[in-house]
Amino acid sequence: EVQLLEFGGDLVQPGGSLRLSCAASGFTFSSFDMSWVRQAPGKGLEWVSAISGSDFRTYYADSVKGRFTISRDNSKNTMYLQMNSLRAEDTAVYYCAKSSGQRVPAAIVDWFDTWGQGTLVTVSS
Amino acid sequence: DIVMTQSPDSLAVSLGERATINCKSSQSVLYSSNNKNYLAWYQQKPGQPPKLLIYWASTRESGVPDRFSGSGSGTDFTLTISSLQAEDVAVYYCQQYYATPPAFGQGTKLEIK
């Protein structure tokens, strides 16, 4: 069974840092692009960042560029999101999401066929 | 960036009746080289992560009941639930993957009338 499990959410002060982890199982992790998608309380979904499977190309939303860093360790089947200079507006549930793995011409990020349960990040003093 | 706009924001439908949710993109998400629409639909129940329902605008994900169907092309898309069941109460999102950043609609909350 394909599973994603996020860790690391916490209460952090504005300007602080946090690292999220996403542990994957049930599929060949290195073969799939992965993303982080967040959802502020009571709000909709916002794509945050993506990383390709084997050559580790990275992509970011403008709202987090320069502050967040996505990475992965294929030997540990784990993806990470290092979040620095956190702001109140970064408060959200952060989901780890797996891309489809299908050949999608001209698309950098395609659809998400598996999601984790999410981890809550609260930025507040 | 492509902006996705859903309508209505909320919808109340009687059990067994048809529910229709619309999604409009600010530019076409039809890729001419393969004639495919780069659009997906998700269902999110309270306290749960989103679940993929449909991709390529009209292809149902494995295991999704056939009462769910997607249609449309270019900039205008529709998710239809042919006969609403109690377990379909959720928020529904469309998502384009034609361009980066991938973008979601604001969501449509579906309730029972």
Short mmCIF file of C-alpha atoms in Angstrom, two decimals, chain B residues 26-105:
data_model
loop_
_atom_site.label_atom_id
_atom_site.label_comp_id
_atom_site.label_asym_id
_atom_site.label_seq_id
_atom_site.Cartn_x
_atom_site.Cartn_y
_atom_site.Cartn_z
CA SER B 26 -7.74 32.04 -16.75
CA GLN B 27 -6.07 30.54 -19.83
CA SER B 28 -6.50 27.35 -21.79
CA VAL B 29 -5.08 24.18 -20.22
CA LEU B 30 -5.50 22.18 -23.43
CA TYR B 31 -2.12 21.04 -24.70
CA SER B 32 -2.34 20.97 -28.46
CA SER B 33 0.38 18.38 -29.06
CA ASN B 34 -1.52 15.59 -27.32
CA ASN B 35 -5.02 17.15 -27.29
CA LYS B 36 -5.29 16.62 -23.54
CA ASN B 37 -6.67 18.96 -20.90
CA TYR B 38 -4.28 19.32 -17.97
CA LEU B 39 -6.94 19.38 -15.26
CA ALA B 40 -7.63 17.26 -12.17
CA TRP B 41 -10.40 17.10 -9.56
CA TYR B 42 -10.06 16.26 -5.87
CA GLN B 43 -12.46 15.53 -3.01
CA GLN B 44 -11.64 16.56 0.56
CA LYS B 45 -13.77 15.35 3.43
CA PRO B 46 -13.57 17.09 6.85
CA GLY B 47 -10.36 16.29 8.71
CA GLN B 48 -8.94 14.30 5.78
CA PRO B 49 -6.39 15.00 3.05
CA PRO B 50 -7.58 15.54 -0.51
CA LYS B 51 -8.33 12.47 -2.60
CA LEU B 52 -7.78 12.35 -6.37
CA LEU B 53 -10.99 11.76 -8.33
CA ILE B 54 -10.24 12.66 -11.95
CA TYR B 55 -7.27 13.62 -14.15
CA TRP B 56 -6.95 14.58 -17.81
CA ALA B 57 -10.27 16.38 -17.12
CA SER B 58 -12.33 13.21 -17.57
CA THR B 59 -10.33 10.09 -16.58
CA ARG B 60 -11.54 8.59 -13.31
CA GLU B 61 -8.89 7.45 -10.87
CA SER B 62 -9.01 3.74 -10.08
CA GLY B 63 -11.61 2.96 -7.41
CA VAL B 64 -13.61 6.16 -7.86
CA PRO B 65 -17.34 5.42 -8.26
CA ASP B 66 -18.72 5.95 -11.75
CA ARG B 67 -21.27 8.46 -10.48
CA PHE B 68 -18.36 10.92 -10.62
CA SER B 69 -17.58 12.28 -14.08
CA GLY B 70 -15.55 15.14 -15.49
CA SER B 71 -16.05 17.06 -18.69
CA GLY B 72 -15.00 20.22 -20.50
CA SER B 73 -12.11 21.51 -22.54
CA GLY B 74 -9.90 24.57 -22.89
CA THR B 75 -10.92 26.88 -20.06
CA ASP B 76 -14.27 25.50 -18.85
CA PHE B 77 -14.71 22.28 -16.93
CA THR B 78 -17.38 20.49 -14.94
CA LEU B 79 -17.44 17.83 -12.24
CA THR B 80 -20.76 16.00 -12.10
CA ILE B 81 -22.02 13.63 -9.44
CA SER B 82 -24.93 11.86 -11.12
CA SER B 83 -26.76 10.69 -7.99
CA LEU B 84 -25.62 12.27 -4.75
CA GLN B 85 -24.84 9.95 -1.86
CA ALA B 86 -24.42 10.94 1.78
CA GLU B 87 -20.71 10.09 1.66
CA ASP B 88 -20.15 12.65 -1.10
CA VAL B 89 -20.44 15.55 1.35
CA ALA B 90 -17.06 17.24 0.95
CA VAL B 91 -15.19 20.16 -0.53
CA TYR B 92 -14.20 19.66 -4.17
CA TYR B 93 -11.17 21.28 -5.83
CA CYS B 94 -10.01 21.53 -9.42
CA GLN B 95 -6.30 21.82 -10.23
CA GLN B 96 -4.46 22.73 -13.41
CA TYR B 97 -1.08 21.18 -14.20
CA TYR B 98 -0.54 22.85 -17.56
CA ALA B 99 1.85 25.40 -16.09
CA THR B 100 3.97 25.91 -13.00
CA PRO B 101 2.91 26.82 -10.40
CA PRO B 102 0.15 24.23 -10.42
CA ALA B 103 -2.97 25.99 -9.17
CA PHE B 104 -6.11 24.92 -7.36
CA GLY B 105 -9.55 26.44 -7.45
#
